[in-house]
Amino acid sequence: IFLNEKLLARVKSIYDKKEQLNLSTEDAKLLEDLYESFKANGATLNKDDKEKYRKLSMDLSMLTLQFDQNALKDKNRFELLITDENELSGLPESARDAAAMLAKSKDKDGWLFNLSAPSYIPFMRYSDKRDLREKMYREYMSVGNKGDEFDNKDIIKKIVNIRLEIAQLMGFKNYAEYALEHTMAKNSANVYKLLNQLLEAYKPIAINEYNAVEGFALGTEKENITVMPWDWSYYSNKLKDKKFNINEEMLRPYFELEQVKKGVFGLAEKLYGITFRKNTEIPVYHKEVEAFEVFDKDGKFLAVLYTDFHPRPGKRAGAWMTSYKDQWIDKKTGENSRPHVSVVMNFTKPTENKPALLTFNEVETFLHEFGHSLHGMFANSTYRSLSGTNVYWDFVELPSQIMENFAIEKDFLNTFARHYQTGEVLPDELIKRLVDASNFNIAYACLRQLSFGLLDMAWYTHNTPFEGDVKAYEQEAWKDAQILPVVQEACMSTQFSHIFAGGYAAGYYSYKWAEVLDADAFSLFKQKGIFNQEVADSFRNNILSKGGTEHPMILYKRFRGQEPSIDALLIRNGIKK
């Protein structure tokens, strides 16, 4: 479609006289986006270059699929089976129960662990067995990097070189400049400016955090120990527990999935007046999936929301929101065709004797993906291509990340956080400790995200084909943001689906970009009240419902009354007073 010359000619004939057409704001944005899409997808190239672009695009599509499949297959084939109960030392009951259930599902005796998040994360956080933590870490960080049929190193070279070739075919010096042209950041210089500002602000504190964890480890073990990547989660969690007397397992009984669901849905009801009604008549793609009809505050049908919470064989890792059917308005009839969206997670599964009890981090993940779904459900645009989450990618995370802020708000937690056995509400003292601990090792967490952003930008800002060593290039690319000792064999790139198989090539920075936006935006909720109707309505009307109908900075300033700065984020994280 984008390489159809006659279609381009028709679009361009309108685009060239757009100033004389008195178009509405939305129509003007549609025309601009449509013409730019044709350009970005090779429509203005000569005949030979179009054919070259067509082949490169097809090759890239196959390679990204192969990358993702290799990473998934390699990750899924590793299992750690424990048959000696002594080897479970330190692991909480929830992790043991889940591992026993996983082993049973595969007709094995003992406790089975794998590299999926609900299995890997608690193992690395709680296992007293340092040798097993190291084994798990090395397996995790060698996904796609074993020199076998699932190895992704050569595929990475092909992907980045094809993207470079496409960018240069389009007249850009590298892929980052090509990809960033239609973003809030606009170019790689602005991305690096943000990353370096945050690096300068957070790195000294992150170094202090590492030293504190290592000092704690030395005092705990009574022997010389260097805190390695497989030690970080374990010792930092113990230090957090000691300082704040709080950990994930202490909170887990208060976050039973059905209650969390009521709390998250209830938050949307408090803010926006919408309601959710489960409908078992709506077909779903798996027996674990539930479908809900969503109704607006005036009772009108708003959307269908599908929820898919637990891992299963063949399901991709991570969490995401998907739009199965975007919203649009029929110009002839005026009918507003409403969207169908889903939120997909890989949460801790229920066991034989316990319901699904979430970690606090999983509650935050739920809020995050639900924020994306609100962006889809509130869509109210004439055209589907401008509807919902069809916005600049460094703006798309604002509606999701702003929701995470509610996770430590007492007034929100009190609406749903109850002990699954006793019904006791989450005690005020635990909430206070949760809030006090919310910025624990925050600088290290920031640097971890910055390291991913720097790695992503390094892969897509080189101006000549890459033929080097993937691991060596990675270690050089993100070294300024590395705090933990480097493990030479480890490689993140070979499983980094976000930037090689997903939509985040030269775009991973957008998580931090959106974090600056969400901290600034949520400060208005904090100022006026976290359930303030006026602020919520403004956020819905100026951000959530507008989709990509206007430039995101225009929308943001209309909501906030000012451009964002990093100050609100620094204040929220305790970096700046």
Coordinates of C-alpha atoms in Angstrom, one line a residue:
I1 CA 0.0 0.0 0.0
F2 CA 2.7 2.5 1.0
L3 CA 4.7 1.8 -2.2
N4 CA 1.6 2.4 -4.5
E5 CA 2.5 5.4 -6.7
K6 CA -1.0 6.3 -7.7
L7 CA -2.2 6.2 -4.0
L8 CA 0.8 8.4 -3.0
A9 CA -0.1 10.9 -5.8
R10 CA -3.6 11.2 -4.5
V11 CA -2.4 11.8 -0.9
K12 CA 0.2 14.3 -2.1
S13 CA -2.3 16.2 -4.1
I14 CA -4.2 17.0 -0.9
Y15 CA -1.1 17.4 1.2
D16 CA 0.3 20.1 -1.2
K17 CA -2.8 22.3 -0.8
K18 CA -3.5 21.6 2.9
E19 CA -3.2 25.3 3.8
Q20 CA -6.1 26.2 1.6
L21 CA -8.5 23.4 2.8
N22 CA -9.4 24.8 6.2
L23 CA -9.1 21.4 7.7
S24 CA -10.1 20.6 11.3
T25 CA -7.2 19.9 13.7
E26 CA -7.8 16.2 13.5
D27 CA -8.1 16.1 9.8
A28 CA -4.9 18.1 9.4
K29 CA -3.1 15.7 11.8
L30 CA -4.4 12.7 9.8
L31 CA -3.2 14.2 6.5
E32 CA 0.2 15.0 7.9
D33 CA 0.6 11.6 9.5
L34 CA -0.6 9.8 6.4
Y35 CA 1.8 11.6 4.1
E36 CA 4.7 11.2 6.5
S37 CA 3.9 7.5 6.8
F38 CA 4.1 7.1 3.0
K39 CA 7.5 8.9 3.1
A40 CA 8.8 6.9 6.0
N41 CA 7.8 3.6 4.3
G42 CA 9.6 4.3 1.0
A43 CA 6.8 5.9 -1.1
T44 CA 9.0 8.7 -2.4
L45 CA 11.9 6.5 -3.4
N46 CA 12.8 5.8 -7.0
K47 CA 11.7 2.5 -8.6
D48 CA 15.0 0.6 -7.8
D49 CA 15.1 1.8 -4.2
K50 CA 11.5 0.9 -3.7
E51 CA 12.3 -2.7 -4.6
K52 CA 15.3 -2.6 -2.3
Y53 CA 13.1 -1.2 0.5
R54 CA 10.5 -3.9 -0.1
K55 CA 13.0 -6.7 0.2
L56 CA 14.7 -5.2 3.2
S57 CA 11.4 -4.8 5.0
M58 CA 10.5 -8.4 4.3
D59 CA 13.9 -9.7 5.5
L60 CA 13.6 -7.5 8.6
S61 CA 10.2 -8.9 9.4
M62 CA 11.4 -12.5 9.2
L63 CA 14.6 -11.8 11.2
T64 CA 12.7 -10.1 14.1
L65 CA 10.3 -13.0 14.2
Q66 CA 13.2 -15.4 14.3
F67 CA 14.9 -13.4 17.1
D68 CA 11.8 -13.6 19.2
Q69 CA 11.3 -17.3 18.6
N70 CA 14.9 -18.1 19.4
A71 CA 14.8 -16.2 22.7
L72 CA 11.5 -17.8 23.7
K73 CA 12.6 -21.3 22.8
D74 CA 16.0 -20.9 24.5
K75 CA 14.5 -19.5 27.6
N76 CA 11.8 -22.2 27.8
R77 CA 14.2 -25.1 27.6
F78 CA 16.0 -24.4 30.8
E79 CA 14.7 -26.0 34.0
L80 CA 16.2 -26.3 37.5
L81 CA 14.8 -29.3 39.3
I82 CA 15.5 -29.5 43.0
T83 CA 14.9 -32.8 44.8
D84 CA 16.7 -32.0 48.1
E85 CA 14.5 -29.8 50.3
N86 CA 17.7 -28.3 51.9
E87 CA 18.4 -26.7 48.5
L88 CA 15.3 -24.6 49.0
S89 CA 16.7 -22.7 51.9
G90 CA 15.5 -19.1 52.1
L91 CA 12.7 -19.6 49.6
P92 CA 9.3 -18.5 50.9
E93 CA 6.3 -20.9 50.9
S94 CA 4.8 -19.2 47.9
A95 CA 7.8 -19.9 45.7
R96 CA 8.1 -23.5 47.0
D97 CA 4.4 -24.1 46.3
A98 CA 4.6 -22.7 42.8
A99 CA 7.8 -24.7 42.1
A100 CA 6.1 -27.9 43.4
M101 CA 3.1 -27.3 41.2
L102 CA 5.3 -26.7 38.1
A103 CA 7.1 -29.9 38.8
K104 CA 3.9 -31.8 39.2
S105 CA 2.5 -30.4 35.9
K106 CA 5.5 -31.9 34.1
D107 CA 5.2 -35.3 36.0
K108 CA 8.4 -34.7 38.0
D109 CA 9.1 -35.1 41.7
G110 CA 10.5 -32.1 43.6
W111 CA 10.5 -28.4 42.9
L112 CA 10.9 -27.0 39.4
F113 CA 12.2 -23.5 38.6
N114 CA 12.6 -21.9 35.2
L115 CA 13.4 -18.5 33.7
S116 CA 9.8 -17.1 33.7
A117 CA 9.4 -14.0 35.9
P118 CA 7.2 -15.6 38.6
S119 CA 9.8 -18.3 39.0
Y120 CA 13.1 -16.5 38.4
I121 CA 12.5 -13.3 40.3
P122 CA 11.7 -14.9 43.7
F123 CA 14.4 -17.4 43.3
M124 CA 17.1 -14.7 42.8
R125 CA 15.6 -12.6 45.6
Y126 CA 15.3 -15.3 48.3
S127 CA 17.4 -18.4 47.6
D128 CA 20.2 -18.8 50.2
K129 CA 22.1 -21.0 47.7
R130 CA 24.6 -18.6 46.0
D131 CA 25.8 -21.3 43.6
L132 CA 22.2 -21.9 42.4
R133 CA 21.6 -18.2 42.1
E134 CA 24.7 -17.9 40.0
K135 CA 23.5 -20.8 37.8
M136 CA 20.1 -19.2 37.3
Y137 CA 21.7 -15.8 36.5
R138 CA 24.1 -17.3 34.0
E139 CA 21.4 -19.2 32.3
Y140 CA 19.2 -16.1 32.1
M141 CA 21.9 -13.9 30.7
S142 CA 23.0 -16.5 28.1
V143 CA 19.6 -16.7 26.4
G144 CA 20.2 -16.5 22.7
N145 CA 23.9 -16.6 23.3
K146 CA 25.0 -20.3 23.3
G147 CA 26.4 -20.7 19.8
D148 CA 23.6 -23.2 18.9
E149 CA 20.5 -23.1 16.7
F150 CA 18.9 -20.5 19.0
D151 CA 21.9 -18.1 19.0
N152 CA 20.8 -14.6 18.1
K153 CA 24.2 -12.8 17.7
D154 CA 24.3 -13.1 13.9
I155 CA 20.6 -12.2 13.7
I156 CA 21.4 -9.0 15.7
K157 CA 24.0 -8.0 13.2
K158 CA 21.6 -8.5 10.3
I159 CA 18.8 -6.6 12.1
V160 CA 20.8 -3.5 12.9
N161 CA 22.5 -3.5 9.5
I162 CA 19.2 -3.8 7.7
R163 CA 17.7 -1.0 9.8
L164 CA 20.7 1.1 9.0
E165 CA 20.4 0.4 5.3
I166 CA 16.7 1.3 5.4
A167 CA 17.4 4.6 7.3
Q168 CA 20.1 5.6 4.8
L169 CA 17.9 4.7 1.9
M170 CA 15.5 7.2 3.4
G171 CA 18.1 9.9 3.6
F172 CA 19.1 9.6 7.3
K173 CA 22.6 9.0 8.6
N174 CA 21.5 6.2 11.0
Y175 CA 18.4 4.4 12.2
A176 CA 17.9 6.4 15.4
E177 CA 17.5 9.7 13.4
Y178 CA 15.0 7.9 11.1
A179 CA 13.0 6.4 14.0
L180 CA 13.0 9.5 16.1
E181 CA 11.8 12.0 13.5
H182 CA 8.2 11.7 14.6
T183 CA 8.6 11.6 18.4
M184 CA 8.6 14.1 21.2
A185 CA 12.4 13.7 21.5
K186 CA 12.9 14.4 17.7
N187 CA 16.5 13.3 17.5
S188 CA 19.2 11.3 19.2
A189 CA 20.8 14.4 20.7
N190 CA 17.7 15.1 22.8
V191 CA 17.6 11.5 23.9
Y192 CA 21.2 11.5 25.0
K193 CA 20.6 14.8 26.8
L194 CA 17.9 13.2 28.9
L195 CA 19.9 10.0 29.5
N196 CA 23.0 11.9 30.5
Q197 CA 21.0 14.3 32.8
L198 CA 19.6 11.4 34.7
L199 CA 22.9 9.6 34.7
E200 CA 24.6 12.6 36.3
A201 CA 21.9 13.0 38.9
Y202 CA 21.5 9.3 39.9
K203 CA 24.9 7.7 39.4
P204 CA 26.7 9.0 42.6
I205 CA 23.7 7.8 44.7
A206 CA 23.6 4.5 42.9
I207 CA 27.3 3.9 43.8
N208 CA 26.5 4.7 47.4
E209 CA 23.6 2.2 47.2
Y210 CA 25.8 -0.5 45.9
N211 CA 28.4 0.1 48.6
A212 CA 25.7 -0.1 51.2
V213 CA 24.5 -3.4 49.9
E214 CA 28.0 -4.8 49.7
G215 CA 28.8 -3.5 53.2
F216 CA 25.7 -5.3 54.5
A217 CA 26.7 -8.5 52.6
L218 CA 30.2 -8.4 54.2
G219 CA 28.7 -7.9 57.6
T220 CA 26.2 -10.7 57.1
E221 CA 28.6 -13.3 55.7
K222 CA 31.5 -12.4 58.0
E223 CA 33.9 -12.9 55.1
N224 CA 35.1 -11.1 52.0
I225 CA 32.4 -11.1 49.3
T226 CA 32.0 -9.1 46.2
V227 CA 28.3 -8.5 45.4
M228 CA 27.8 -9.9 41.9
P229 CA 24.7 -9.6 39.7
W230 CA 23.3 -12.8 41.1
D231 CA 23.7 -11.4 44.6
W232 CA 22.2 -8.0 44.1
S233 CA 18.5 -8.9 44.5
Y234 CA 19.2 -11.3 47.4
Y235 CA 21.3 -8.9 49.6
S236 CA 19.5 -5.7 48.7
N237 CA 16.2 -7.4 49.7
K238 CA 17.6 -8.4 53.0
L239 CA 19.0 -4.9 53.6
K240 CA 15.6 -3.4 52.7
D241 CA 13.9 -5.9 55.1
K242 CA 16.3 -4.9 57.9
K243 CA 15.9 -1.1 57.3
F244 CA 12.2 -1.0 56.8
N245 CA 11.0 -4.4 58.0
I246 CA 9.1 -5.0 54.8
N247 CA 9.4 -7.4 51.9
E248 CA 7.3 -8.8 49.1
E249 CA 6.2 -11.9 51.1
M250 CA 5.0 -9.8 54.0
L251 CA 2.7 -7.9 51.6
R252 CA 1.7 -10.8 49.3
P253 CA -1.2 -12.1 51.5
Y254 CA -2.9 -8.7 51.1
F255 CA -2.8 -8.7 47.3
E256 CA -5.1 -11.6 46.3
L257 CA -5.6 -11.2 42.6
E258 CA -9.4 -10.9 42.7
Q259 CA -9.2 -8.2 45.3
V260 CA -6.5 -6.4 43.4
K261 CA -8.7 -6.6 40.3
K262 CA -11.6 -5.0 42.3
G263 CA -9.2 -2.3 43.5
V264 CA -7.8 -1.4 40.1
F265 CA -11.2 -1.5 38.4
G266 CA -12.5 0.5 41.4
L267 CA -9.8 3.1 40.9
A268 CA -11.0 3.7 37.4
E269 CA -14.6 4.0 38.8
K270 CA -13.5 6.6 41.4
L271 CA -11.5 8.6 38.9
Y272 CA -13.7 8.4 35.8
G273 CA -17.0 6.9 36.9
I274 CA -16.7 3.8 34.6
T275 CA -17.9 0.3 35.5
F276 CA -16.9 -3.2 34.6
R277 CA -19.3 -6.1 34.0
K278 CA -18.0 -9.6 33.4
N279 CA -19.6 -11.2 30.3
T280 CA -19.0 -15.0 29.9
E281 CA -20.9 -14.9 26.5
I282 CA -18.0 -13.1 24.8
P283 CA -15.6 -15.6 23.1
V284 CA -12.1 -15.7 24.5
Y285 CA -8.9 -17.3 23.1
H286 CA -8.0 -19.3 26.3
K287 CA -10.0 -20.7 29.2
E288 CA -8.0 -18.5 31.6
V289 CA -9.0 -15.3 29.8
E290 CA -11.9 -13.2 31.1
A291 CA -13.9 -10.6 29.1
F292 CA -15.5 -7.5 30.7
E293 CA -18.0 -5.0 29.2
V294 CA -17.0 -1.5 30.3
F295 CA -19.6 1.2 30.7
D296 CA -19.1 4.9 30.9
K297 CA -20.5 7.1 33.7
D298 CA -23.6 7.8 31.7
G299 CA -24.3 4.1 31.3
K300 CA -23.2 4.0 27.6
F301 CA -21.1 1.1 26.4
L302 CA -17.5 2.1 26.3
A303 CA -15.3 -1.0 25.5
V304 CA -14.6 -4.7 25.9
L305 CA -11.6 -5.5 28.1
Y306 CA -9.9 -8.9 28.1
T307 CA -7.7 -10.0 31.0
D308 CA -5.0 -12.7 30.8
F309 CA -3.0 -13.0 34.0
H310 CA -0.9 -16.1 34.2
P311 CA 2.0 -17.8 32.4
R312 CA 1.5 -21.0 30.4
P313 CA 3.6 -22.9 27.9
G314 CA 4.1 -21.0 24.6
K315 CA 3.0 -17.7 26.1
R316 CA 5.4 -14.8 25.7
A317 CA 7.1 -13.5 28.9
G318 CA 6.4 -10.0 30.3
A319 CA 3.3 -7.9 30.3
W320 CA 1.6 -5.8 27.7
M321 CA -1.6 -4.2 26.5
T322 CA -3.1 -5.1 23.0
S323 CA -5.8 -3.4 21.0
Y324 CA -7.8 -6.0 19.0
K325 CA -10.1 -3.4 17.6
D326 CA -9.4 0.3 17.7
Q327 CA -12.1 3.0 18.1
W328 CA -13.3 5.2 15.3
I329 CA -16.4 7.4 14.4
D330 CA -18.3 6.7 11.2
K331 CA -18.5 10.1 9.5
K332 CA -21.7 9.2 7.6
T333 CA -23.8 7.8 10.5
G334 CA -22.0 9.3 13.5
E335 CA -21.7 5.9 15.1
N336 CA -18.9 5.7 17.6
S337 CA -17.4 2.2 17.1
R338 CA -15.9 1.2 20.5
P339 CA -12.6 -0.6 21.1
H340 CA -11.7 -4.1 22.2
V341 CA -8.5 -4.1 24.3
S342 CA -6.6 -6.6 26.5
V343 CA -4.2 -6.6 29.4
V344 CA -1.8 -9.5 29.5
M345 CA 0.5 -10.4 32.4
N346 CA 2.5 -13.4 33.7
F347 CA 1.6 -13.2 37.4
T348 CA 2.1 -15.7 40.1
K349 CA -0.4 -18.5 39.6
P350 CA -2.7 -19.9 42.3
T351 CA -1.5 -23.1 44.0
E352 CA -3.4 -26.1 45.2
N353 CA -4.0 -24.5 48.6
K354 CA -3.7 -20.7 47.9
P355 CA -5.3 -18.3 45.5
A356 CA -3.1 -16.1 43.2
L357 CA -1.3 -13.8 45.6
L358 CA 0.6 -11.0 43.9
T359 CA 3.8 -9.3 44.8
F360 CA 3.8 -5.5 45.2
N361 CA 5.7 -5.3 41.9
E362 CA 3.0 -7.3 40.2
V363 CA 0.4 -4.9 41.5
E364 CA 2.4 -2.1 40.0
T365 CA 2.6 -4.0 36.7
F366 CA -1.2 -4.5 36.7
L367 CA -1.7 -0.7 37.2
H368 CA 0.8 0.0 34.4
E369 CA -0.9 -2.2 31.8
F370 CA -4.3 -1.1 33.0
G371 CA -3.2 2.5 32.3
H372 CA -2.5 1.5 28.7
S373 CA -5.9 -0.1 28.5
L374 CA -7.6 3.1 29.7
H375 CA -5.8 5.0 26.9
G376 CA -7.4 2.5 24.5
M377 CA -10.9 2.4 26.1
F378 CA -11.3 6.2 26.4
A379 CA -10.3 6.7 22.8
N380 CA -12.7 9.2 21.1
S381 CA -11.2 10.0 17.7
T382 CA -12.8 10.2 14.2
Y383 CA -10.0 8.0 12.8
R384 CA -8.7 4.7 14.1
S385 CA -5.1 5.5 13.1
L386 CA -5.2 8.5 15.5
S387 CA -7.2 6.6 18.2
G388 CA -6.1 5.4 21.7
T389 CA -2.5 4.4 22.0
N390 CA -1.7 5.4 18.4
V391 CA 0.5 8.2 19.6
Y392 CA 4.2 9.0 19.6
W393 CA 6.0 6.2 21.3
D394 CA 7.7 8.5 23.8
F395 CA 4.2 9.6 24.9
V396 CA 2.5 6.2 25.0
E397 CA 3.9 5.3 28.4
L398 CA 2.5 8.4 30.2
P399 CA -1.0 6.9 30.7
S400 CA 0.4 3.7 32.0
Q401 CA 3.2 5.0 34.2
I402 CA 1.0 7.6 35.9
M403 CA -1.1 4.8 37.2
E404 CA 1.8 3.2 39.1
N405 CA 1.9 6.2 41.4
F406 CA -1.3 5.1 43.0
A407 CA 0.4 1.9 44.3
I408 CA 1.8 3.5 47.4
E409 CA -1.2 5.8 48.1
K410 CA -2.9 4.8 51.4
D411 CA -6.3 5.9 50.2
F412 CA -6.1 3.6 47.2
L413 CA -4.7 0.6 49.1
N414 CA -7.4 0.9 51.7
T415 CA -10.0 0.2 49.0
F416 CA -8.9 -3.4 48.3
A417 CA -5.8 -4.6 50.2
R418 CA -7.1 -7.2 52.6
H419 CA -5.6 -10.4 54.0
Y420 CA -6.9 -13.2 51.9
Q421 CA -7.5 -15.4 55.0
T422 CA -8.6 -13.0 57.8
G423 CA -10.0 -10.1 55.7
E424 CA -7.8 -7.7 57.7
V425 CA -7.1 -4.5 55.9
L426 CA -3.4 -3.7 55.1
P427 CA -2.2 -2.2 58.4
D428 CA -1.3 1.5 58.4
E429 CA 2.1 0.6 59.8
L430 CA 2.8 -1.7 56.8
I431 CA 1.7 1.1 54.4
K432 CA 4.0 3.6 56.1
R433 CA 6.9 1.2 55.7
L434 CA 5.9 0.5 52.1
V435 CA 6.0 4.3 51.4
D436 CA 9.3 4.8 53.3
A437 CA 10.8 2.0 51.3
S438 CA 9.5 3.1 48.0
N439 CA 12.7 4.9 47.1
F440 CA 15.1 2.2 48.4
N441 CA 17.8 1.6 45.8
I442 CA 15.9 3.9 43.4
A443 CA 19.1 5.2 41.8
Y444 CA 20.3 1.7 41.0
A445 CA 16.9 1.0 39.4
C446 CA 17.2 4.2 37.4
L447 CA 20.7 3.3 36.1
R448 CA 19.5 -0.1 35.1
Q449 CA 16.9 1.5 32.9
L450 CA 19.4 4.0 31.6
S451 CA 21.8 1.2 30.7
F452 CA 19.1 -0.4 28.5
G453 CA 18.4 3.0 26.9
L454 CA 22.2 3.6 26.2
L455 CA 22.5 0.1 24.8
D456 CA 19.5 0.6 22.5
M457 CA 20.8 4.0 21.3
A458 CA 24.3 2.5 20.7
W459 CA 22.9 -0.2 18.4
Y460 CA 21.0 2.3 16.3
T461 CA 23.3 5.4 16.2
H462 CA 26.2 3.8 14.3
N463 CA 26.5 5.1 10.8
T464 CA 28.3 2.2 9.2
P465 CA 27.4 -1.6 9.1
F466 CA 28.2 -3.4 12.3
E467 CA 30.5 -6.4 12.0
G468 CA 32.0 -6.5 15.5
D469 CA 31.6 -8.7 18.6
V470 CA 28.1 -8.3 20.0
K471 CA 29.1 -8.9 23.6
A472 CA 32.1 -6.5 23.5
Y473 CA 30.0 -3.8 21.8
E474 CA 27.3 -4.2 24.5
Q475 CA 29.7 -3.9 27.4
E476 CA 31.2 -0.7 25.9
A477 CA 27.8 0.8 25.1
W478 CA 26.4 0.7 28.6
K479 CA 29.5 0.8 30.7
D480 CA 28.8 4.3 32.1
A481 CA 25.5 3.1 33.7
Q482 CA 26.9 -0.2 35.1
I483 CA 27.4 -0.4 38.8
L484 CA 27.6 -4.1 39.4
P485 CA 30.7 -6.1 38.4
V486 CA 30.8 -7.1 34.7
V487 CA 30.3 -10.8 34.0
Q488 CA 32.1 -11.3 30.7
E489 CA 30.0 -14.1 29.4
A490 CA 26.7 -12.4 30.1
C491 CA 24.8 -10.8 27.2
M492 CA 21.6 -8.9 27.3
S493 CA 21.3 -8.0 23.6
T494 CA 20.7 -11.6 22.5
Q495 CA 17.4 -11.7 24.4
F496 CA 16.5 -7.9 24.2
S497 CA 13.2 -8.4 22.3
H498 CA 12.0 -4.9 23.0
I499 CA 14.6 -3.4 20.6
F500 CA 15.2 -6.3 18.2
A501 CA 11.8 -7.8 17.8
G502 CA 9.4 -5.3 19.4
G503 CA 8.6 -1.7 18.7
Y504 CA 11.3 -0.1 20.8
A505 CA 14.3 0.1 18.4
A506 CA 15.9 3.5 19.2
G507 CA 12.9 3.9 21.5
Y508 CA 13.7 2.3 24.9
Y509 CA 14.6 5.8 26.3
S510 CA 10.8 6.4 26.2
Y511 CA 10.3 4.7 29.5
K512 CA 12.4 7.3 31.3
W513 CA 11.0 10.1 29.1
A514 CA 7.5 9.1 30.1
E515 CA 8.6 8.8 33.8
V516 CA 9.6 12.5 33.7
L517 CA 6.1 13.2 32.3
D518 CA 4.2 11.0 34.7
A519 CA 6.0 12.4 37.8
D520 CA 5.2 15.9 36.7
A521 CA 1.6 15.0 35.8
F522 CA 0.9 13.1 39.0
S523 CA 2.2 16.0 41.1
L524 CA -1.0 17.7 40.1
F525 CA -3.0 14.8 41.5
K526 CA -1.0 15.1 44.7
Q527 CA -1.6 18.8 44.9
K528 CA -5.4 18.6 44.3
G529 CA -6.2 15.1 45.7
I530 CA -5.4 11.7 44.2
F531 CA -9.1 11.1 43.4
N532 CA -9.8 14.7 42.3
Q533 CA -12.5 14.7 39.7
E534 CA -11.4 17.9 38.0
V535 CA -7.9 16.6 37.5
A536 CA -9.1 13.2 36.4
D537 CA -11.6 14.7 33.9
S538 CA -8.8 16.9 32.5
F539 CA -6.5 14.0 32.2
R540 CA -9.2 12.0 30.4
N541 CA -10.3 14.8 28.1
N542 CA -6.9 16.2 27.3
I543 CA -4.7 13.1 27.2
L544 CA -6.6 9.7 27.3
S545 CA -9.4 10.4 24.8
K546 CA -7.3 12.5 22.4
G547 CA -5.0 9.7 21.1
G548 CA -2.7 11.1 18.4
T549 CA -5.1 13.8 17.2
E550 CA -2.7 16.6 18.2
H551 CA 1.0 16.9 19.0
P552 CA 1.6 15.3 22.5
M553 CA 3.3 18.4 23.9
I554 CA 0.3 20.5 23.0
L555 CA -2.0 18.0 24.8
Y556 CA 0.3 17.7 27.8
K557 CA 0.6 21.5 28.3
R558 CA -3.2 21.8 27.9
F559 CA -3.5 19.3 30.9
R560 CA -0.6 20.5 33.0
G561 CA -0.4 24.2 32.1
Q562 CA 3.4 23.9 31.6
E563 CA 6.1 21.9 29.9
P564 CA 7.5 19.0 32.0
S565 CA 11.0 19.1 33.6
I566 CA 12.9 16.4 35.4
D567 CA 12.5 18.2 38.8
A568 CA 9.3 16.4 39.8
L569 CA 10.9 13.0 39.2
L570 CA 14.0 14.0 41.2
I571 CA 11.8 15.2 44.0
R572 CA 9.6 12.1 43.9
N573 CA 12.7 9.9 44.0
G574 CA 14.3 11.8 46.9
I575 CA 17.2 13.0 44.8
K576 CA 16.3 16.6 45.1
K577 CA 14.6 18.3 48.0

